[in-house]
């Protein structure tokens, strides 16, 4: 039982259990169907009354017991391998919050996608900033819950370069299925370069004219910039439009001016746009004044 | 058989609806429960179909994310707390437990009626949580903290509903245990009891001992929501993992509340349709008790990625594999009970054989869930959704339908259309495979559960699954249409259409209000076919 990676550990245990299970299921169903056909009332009008057989009862307790103990043992060994990160693993902190992932490297660099080098084990230390989440990378067969107030961990060995999906797999509210990011596996050389460049850079690169800040802060999980209705209202044409909001259970109409936008980001619970759920987290302690201005400025630019 | 008025015509001093909702006759209460279950099941199934419709394609199809989240929460709450947990014990159990042990009623007929009232109160509260307060609950049926503490939706009402339903369950359990201990007919020793009664006995103990823990847990959630006491939310000094332990200490044994009576139904049907005794009576009886007792100690397998200690994960995995053994024993004995029988595959047996297949598939995929290494990958994905629908619907659901067909002639005095029953089965079975099997593959490919939206790669299998849900729904409609129609239009069934040997077949169909005109005396085991060849159809 020498495991090389979590993928290989999970897959080998899976194949072991599935092979035995398929054999058992085929045996049970084939025997059942054979009896039903062979001992049909036409073929066998006179049944025989067999009350039981102690030896058989012992056989079908003991043999399955041995089988399931083997399954347990194999699964436990694979699991132990998956829980023991090698000493040379790259340590990355993962923060989950509704509904985004943040990763922090030992040199202070922060990202919203998990960037790792190929060929070196990666250990994630995971926590949550609000409710339960779960960090799941199907390609590497690893998963561990993000629990507020607690550190959990997992490790995996990325091999080959490319992008892999990273999901939240513990239900966490309206945006649960939007809480998706990528694991980007680079060559060791590219990773070294990436890691050294602008170590304290906070926002990454702008893509297609959208400030990276919006992606990083998770705004785009719920707000579109092209008019699509997502969990929250779209940013397109929002500035200076007339919006019906609910404040303390009463509906009224407001103009989405700068003051309104700033307040809606920092204290979203104050006015809820009619027809949308009151689920946006307060950004009051998450954004600096410059960041807020930059976000509001961007929304103003999407005026129709 | 002497002519006696059956229990439908014996209304006492009440009439109309009152003769049902205030009746203390276990048979009337059983029928009352049966129709209540059918109503809640239909609502739960409608939510399920809507969820599948939403998932037919990525992105928004019919509803917003928040609505979809309410759908799966209510589908779970209704199916688990209002259909499958009360399920077989309160309907078929209520009706047939006293008949099978030769008793006139349950030990506490009025407590039995109270259980139904509590059940309805809980059910109505669950439905009211849809319309009252700040929107339907959106936590999933597990109410995991701290999300359930923080969400603005009407969780308090839904949780209180489950709390009230728990009392109904406890009282039913107490009633059954007392009845089985004190009210067996003369000569009916423990090992002459039908195995359905054994399964209800094991189930009743789980209901009595495990349900209070759910009650306390849910009460703590309500207290935390209303008064901000920090039990489970770390922001207030609470522990979310404590919530999971408390929740699953009940909710795992609850799985056995759902499936043990189903196993009991299958055990009744197989001997009757193979015209021979059950193979391994004591092994089946003891395996029920073994499942009920070891089942208390495996709750941690719901938490293999929760952050609890690795040692406890290993211990719970080990115990989970152990609890597979008694379930295996049952399957092997059922198959052996067909050996050298004289088998006719009527609808009840057809559903029972399907049960064996679906339950075995569900159980064996449970081994993949129970093994630590593989659990890490498939935990919280569609794999587990497929697994528990095979065990709960393919298992408990199919057994319920099997039992309904088996005991329908006794309950109504009428016979349903065998051809329609089998047509319904064909749709149900085909739709079931198409609906749930793709979810195993989706789960292994990494699609998490409770996802409103998904990546395009997952589209084809999701679409197939949704088509399966329509075929399955057609099967359910044919099956229930057939049964409901036959209540009035079916042919006369007679007291014992299947040639059954247990006591319920010794009284008229439907039975009189007092069950037996002459109290039966038992001189042999429940499946005594060896000297009854003359009674074969």
Coordinates of N, CA and C in Angstrom, one line a residue, chain B residues 317-440:
Chain B
X317 N -15.8 5.1 11.0 CA -15.7 4.3 9.8 C -15.8 2.8 10.1
X318 N -15.0 2.4 11.1 CA -15.0 1.0 11.5 C -16.4 0.5 11.9
X319 N -17.1 1.3 12.8 CA -18.4 0.9 13.2 C -19.4 0.9 12.1
X320 N -19.2 1.8 11.1 CA -20.1 1.8 10.0 C -20.0 0.5 9.2
X321 N -18.8 0.0 9.0 CA -18.7 -1.2 8.3 C -19.3 -2.4 9.0
X322 N -19.2 -2.3 10.4 CA -19.8 -3.4 11.2 C -21.3 -3.4 11.0
X323 N -22.0 -2.3 10.9 CA -23.4 -2.2 10.9 C -23.9 -2.7 9.5
X324 N -23.0 -2.9 8.5 CA -23.4 -3.4 7.2 C -23.7 -4.9 7.4
X325 N -23.1 -5.6 8.3 CA -23.3 -7.0 8.4 C -24.7 -7.5 8.6
X326 N -25.4 -7.0 9.7 CA -26.8 -7.4 9.8 C -27.7 -7.1 8.7
X327 N -27.5 -6.0 7.9 CA -28.3 -5.7 6.8 C -28.0 -6.8 5.7
X328 N -26.7 -7.2 5.6 CA -26.4 -8.3 4.6 C -27.1 -9.6 5.0
X329 N -27.1 -9.9 6.3 CA -27.7 -11.1 6.8 C -29.2 -11.1 6.3
X330 N -29.9 -10.0 6.4 CA -31.3 -10.0 6.0 C -31.4 -10.3 4.5
X331 N -30.5 -9.6 3.7 CA -30.6 -9.8 2.2 C -30.4 -11.3 1.9
X332 N -29.4 -11.9 2.5 CA -29.1 -13.3 2.2 C -30.2 -14.2 2.6
X333 N -30.8 -13.9 3.8 CA -32.0 -14.8 4.2 C -33.2 -14.6 3.3
X334 N -33.4 -13.4 2.8 CA -34.5 -13.2 1.9 C -34.4 -14.0 0.6
X335 N -33.1 -13.9 0.1 CA -32.9 -14.7 -1.2 C -33.0 -16.2 -0.9
X336 N -32.5 -16.6 0.2 CA -32.6 -18.0 0.6 C -34.0 -18.5 0.8
X337 N -34.9 -17.5 1.2 CA -36.3 -17.9 1.4 C -37.1 -18.1 0.1
X338 N -36.4 -17.8 -1.0 CA -37.0 -18.1 -2.3 C -36.7 -19.6 -2.7
X339 N -35.6 -20.1 -2.1 CA -35.1 -21.4 -2.5 C -36.1 -22.5 -2.3
X340 N -36.4 -23.3 -3.3 CA -37.4 -24.4 -3.3 C -38.8 -23.9 -2.8
X341 N -39.1 -22.7 -3.1 CA -40.5 -22.2 -2.8 C -41.3 -22.6 -4.0
X342 N -42.6 -22.0 -4.0 CA -43.5 -22.2 -5.1 C -43.9 -20.8 -5.4
X343 N -43.2 -20.1 -6.3 CA -43.2 -18.6 -6.3 C -44.2 -18.1 -7.4
X344 N -45.0 -17.2 -7.0 CA -45.8 -16.4 -8.0 C -45.5 -15.0 -7.8
X345 N -45.0 -14.3 -8.9 CA -44.6 -12.9 -8.8 C -45.8 -12.0 -9.0
X346 N -46.6 -11.9 -8.0 CA -47.7 -10.9 -8.0 C -47.1 -9.5 -7.6
X347 N -47.9 -8.5 -7.7 CA -47.3 -7.1 -7.5 C -46.6 -7.0 -6.2
X348 N -47.1 -7.4 -5.0 CA -46.3 -7.2 -3.8 C -44.9 -7.9 -3.9
X349 N -44.8 -9.1 -4.5 CA -43.5 -9.7 -4.6 C -42.6 -8.9 -5.6
X350 N -43.2 -8.5 -6.7 CA -42.5 -7.7 -7.7 C -41.8 -6.5 -7.0
X351 N -42.6 -5.8 -6.2 CA -42.0 -4.6 -5.6 C -40.9 -5.0 -4.5
X352 N -41.2 -6.2 -3.9 CA -40.2 -6.7 -2.9 C -38.9 -7.1 -3.5
X353 N -39.0 -7.8 -4.7 CA -37.7 -8.2 -5.4 C -37.0 -6.9 -5.9
X354 N -37.7 -5.9 -6.3 CA -37.1 -4.7 -6.7 C -36.4 -4.0 -5.5
X355 N -37.1 -4.1 -4.4 CA -36.5 -3.6 -3.1 C -35.1 -4.2 -2.9
X356 N -35.1 -5.6 -3.0 CA -33.8 -6.3 -2.7 C -32.7 -5.7 -3.6
X357 N -33.0 -5.6 -4.9 CA -32.0 -5.1 -5.8 C -31.6 -3.6 -5.5
X358 N -32.6 -2.7 -5.3 CA -32.3 -1.3 -5.1 C -31.6 -1.1 -3.7
X359 N -32.1 -1.8 -2.7 CA -31.5 -1.7 -1.4 C -30.1 -2.2 -1.4
X360 N -29.9 -3.3 -2.1 CA -28.5 -3.8 -2.1 C -27.6 -2.8 -2.8
X361 N -28.0 -2.3 -3.9 CA -27.2 -1.3 -4.6 C -27.0 -0.1 -3.7
X362 N -28.0 0.4 -3.0 CA -27.9 1.5 -2.1 C -26.9 1.1 -1.0
X363 N -27.1 -0.1 -0.4 CA -26.2 -0.5 0.7 C -24.8 -0.6 0.3
X364 N -24.5 -1.2 -0.9 CA -23.1 -1.4 -1.4 C -22.5 -0.1 -1.7
X365 N -23.2 0.9 -2.2 CA -22.6 2.2 -2.4 C -22.4 2.9 -1.1
X366 N -23.1 2.5 -0.1 CA -22.9 2.9 1.3 C -21.5 2.5 1.8
X367 N -21.0 1.4 1.3 CA -19.6 1.0 1.7 C -18.6 2.0 1.1
X368 N -18.9 2.5 -0.1 CA -17.9 3.5 -0.6 C -18.0 4.8 0.2
X369 N -19.2 5.1 0.7 CA -19.3 6.3 1.5 C -18.6 6.1 2.9
X370 N -18.7 4.8 3.4 CA -18.2 4.5 4.7 C -16.7 4.4 4.8
X371 N -16.1 4.1 3.7 CA -14.6 4.1 3.7 C -14.0 5.5 3.6
X372 N -13.1 5.7 4.5 CA -12.6 7.1 4.8 C -12.0 7.7 3.5
X373 N -11.1 7.0 2.8 CA -10.4 7.6 1.7 C -11.4 8.0 0.6
X374 N -12.4 7.1 0.2 CA -13.3 7.5 -0.8 C -14.3 8.5 -0.4
X375 N -14.7 8.4 0.9 CA -15.7 9.4 1.4 C -15.2 10.8 1.2
X376 N -13.9 11.1 1.4 CA -13.4 12.4 1.2 C -13.8 13.0 -0.1
X377 N -13.7 12.2 -1.1 CA -14.0 12.7 -2.5 C -15.5 12.9 -2.7
X378 N -16.3 11.9 -2.3 CA -17.7 12.0 -2.7 C -18.6 12.6 -1.6
X379 N -18.1 12.9 -0.5 CA -18.8 13.6 0.6 C -19.4 14.9 0.0
X380 N -20.7 15.1 0.3 CA -21.3 16.4 -0.1 C -21.5 16.5 -1.6
X381 N -21.4 15.4 -2.3 CA -21.6 15.5 -3.8 C -23.0 14.8 -4.2
X382 N -23.3 14.8 -5.4 CA -24.5 14.1 -5.9 C -24.4 12.6 -5.6
X383 N -23.2 12.1 -5.4 CA -23.1 10.6 -5.1 C -23.9 10.3 -3.8
X384 N -23.8 11.1 -2.8 CA -24.6 10.8 -1.6 C -26.1 11.0 -1.9
X385 N -26.4 11.9 -2.7 CA -27.9 12.1 -3.1 C -28.4 10.8 -3.7
X386 N -27.6 10.3 -4.6 CA -28.0 9.0 -5.3 C -28.1 7.9 -4.3
X387 N -27.0 7.8 -3.4 CA -27.0 6.7 -2.4 C -28.2 6.7 -1.5
X388 N -28.6 7.9 -0.9 CA -29.7 7.8 0.0 C -31.0 7.7 -0.7
X389 N -31.1 8.1 -1.9 CA -32.4 7.9 -2.6 C -32.5 6.4 -3.0
X390 N -31.4 5.7 -3.3 CA -31.5 4.2 -3.5 C -32.0 3.6 -2.2
X391 N -31.4 4.0 -1.0 CA -31.8 3.3 0.2 C -33.2 3.7 0.7
X392 N -33.4 5.0 0.6 CA -34.7 5.5 1.2 C -35.9 5.3 0.3
X393 N -35.7 5.7 -1.0 CA -36.8 5.5 -1.9 C -36.9 4.1 -2.5
X394 N -35.7 3.7 -3.0 CA -35.6 2.3 -3.5 C -35.8 1.3 -2.4
X395 N -35.4 1.6 -1.2 CA -35.6 0.7 -0.1 C -37.0 1.0 0.6
X396 N -37.0 1.9 1.5 CA -38.2 2.2 2.3 C -39.4 2.5 1.4
X397 N -39.2 3.3 0.3 CA -40.4 3.7 -0.5 C -41.0 2.5 -1.3
X398 N -40.1 1.7 -1.9 CA -40.6 0.5 -2.6 C -41.3 -0.5 -1.6
X399 N -40.7 -0.6 -0.4 CA -41.3 -1.6 0.5 C -42.7 -1.1 1.0
X400 N -42.8 0.2 1.1 CA -44.1 0.8 1.5 C -45.1 0.5 0.4
X401 N -44.7 0.7 -0.9 CA -45.7 0.4 -2.0 C -46.0 -1.1 -2.0
X402 N -44.9 -2.0 -1.8 CA -45.1 -3.4 -1.7 C -46.2 -3.7 -0.6
X403 N -46.0 -3.1 0.6 CA -46.9 -3.4 1.7 C -48.3 -2.9 1.4
X404 N -48.4 -1.8 0.7 CA -49.7 -1.3 0.4 C -50.5 -2.3 -0.5
X405 N -49.8 -2.8 -1.5 CA -50.4 -3.8 -2.4 C -50.7 -5.1 -1.6
X406 N -49.8 -5.5 -0.8 CA -50.0 -6.8 0.0 C -51.2 -6.7 0.9
X407 N -51.3 -5.6 1.6 CA -52.4 -5.5 2.6 C -53.6 -4.7 2.1
X408 N -53.6 -4.2 0.9 CA -54.7 -3.5 0.4 C -56.0 -4.3 0.5
X409 N -56.1 -5.6 0.0 CA -57.3 -6.3 0.1 C -57.8 -6.5 1.6
X410 N -56.9 -6.5 2.5 CA -57.3 -6.6 3.9 C -57.9 -5.3 4.4
X411 N -57.3 -4.2 4.0 CA -57.7 -2.9 4.5 C -59.0 -2.5 3.9
X412 N -59.2 -2.9 2.6 CA -60.4 -2.4 1.9 C -61.4 -3.4 1.6
X413 N -61.0 -4.7 1.6 CA -61.9 -5.8 1.2 C -62.0 -5.9 -0.3
X414 N -61.2 -5.1 -1.0 CA -61.3 -5.1 -2.5 C -59.9 -5.5 -3.1
X415 N -59.9 -5.9 -4.3 CA -58.7 -6.2 -5.0 C -58.4 -5.2 -6.1
X416 N -57.2 -4.8 -6.3 CA -56.8 -3.8 -7.3 C -56.5 -4.5 -8.6
X417 N -56.3 -3.8 -9.7 CA -56.0 -4.4 -11.0 C -54.5 -4.7 -11.0
X418 N -54.2 -6.0 -11.1 CA -52.8 -6.5 -11.1 C -52.1 -6.0 -12.3
X419 N -52.8 -5.9 -13.5 CA -52.1 -5.4 -14.7 C -51.7 -4.0 -14.5
X420 N -52.5 -3.1 -13.9 CA -52.2 -1.7 -13.7 C -51.0 -1.6 -12.7
X421 N -51.1 -2.4 -11.7 CA -50.0 -2.4 -10.7 C -48.7 -2.7 -11.3
X422 N -48.6 -3.6 -12.2 CA -47.4 -4.0 -12.9 C -46.9 -2.9 -13.9
X423 N -47.9 -2.3 -14.6 CA -47.6 -1.2 -15.5 C -46.9 -0.1 -14.7
X424 N -47.6 0.2 -13.6 CA -47.1 1.3 -12.7 C -45.7 1.0 -12.2
X425 N -45.4 -0.3 -11.9 CA -44.1 -0.7 -11.4 C -43.1 -0.5 -12.5
X426 N -43.4 -0.9 -13.8 CA -42.5 -0.7 -14.9 C -42.0 0.7 -15.0
X427 N -43.0 1.6 -15.0 CA -42.6 3.1 -15.1 C -41.8 3.5 -13.9
X428 N -42.2 3.1 -12.7 CA -41.5 3.6 -11.5 C -40.1 3.1 -11.5
X429 N -39.9 1.8 -11.8 CA -38.6 1.2 -11.8 C -37.7 1.8 -12.8
X430 N -38.2 2.0 -14.0 CA -37.4 2.6 -15.1 C -37.0 4.0 -14.8
X431 N -38.0 4.8 -14.4 CA -37.8 6.2 -14.1 C -36.8 6.3 -12.9
X432 N -37.0 5.4 -12.0 CA -36.1 5.5 -10.8 C -34.6 5.4 -11.2
X433 N -34.3 4.4 -12.1 CA -32.9 4.2 -12.5 C -32.4 5.4 -13.3
X434 N -33.2 5.9 -14.2 CA -32.8 7.0 -15.0 C -32.7 8.3 -14.1
X435 N -33.5 8.4 -13.1 CA -33.4 9.6 -12.3 C -32.2 9.6 -11.4
X436 N -32.0 8.4 -10.7 CA -30.9 8.4 -9.6 C -29.6 7.9 -10.1
X437 N -29.5 6.9 -11.0 CA -28.2 6.4 -11.3 C -27.2 7.4 -11.8
X438 N -27.7 8.3 -12.7 CA -26.7 9.4 -13.2 C -26.1 10.2 -12.1
X439 N -26.8 10.3 -11.0 CA -26.3 11.1 -9.9 C -25.1 10.5 -9.3
X440 N -25.0 9.2 -9.3 CA -23.7 8.5 -8.8 C -22.5 9.0 -9.6

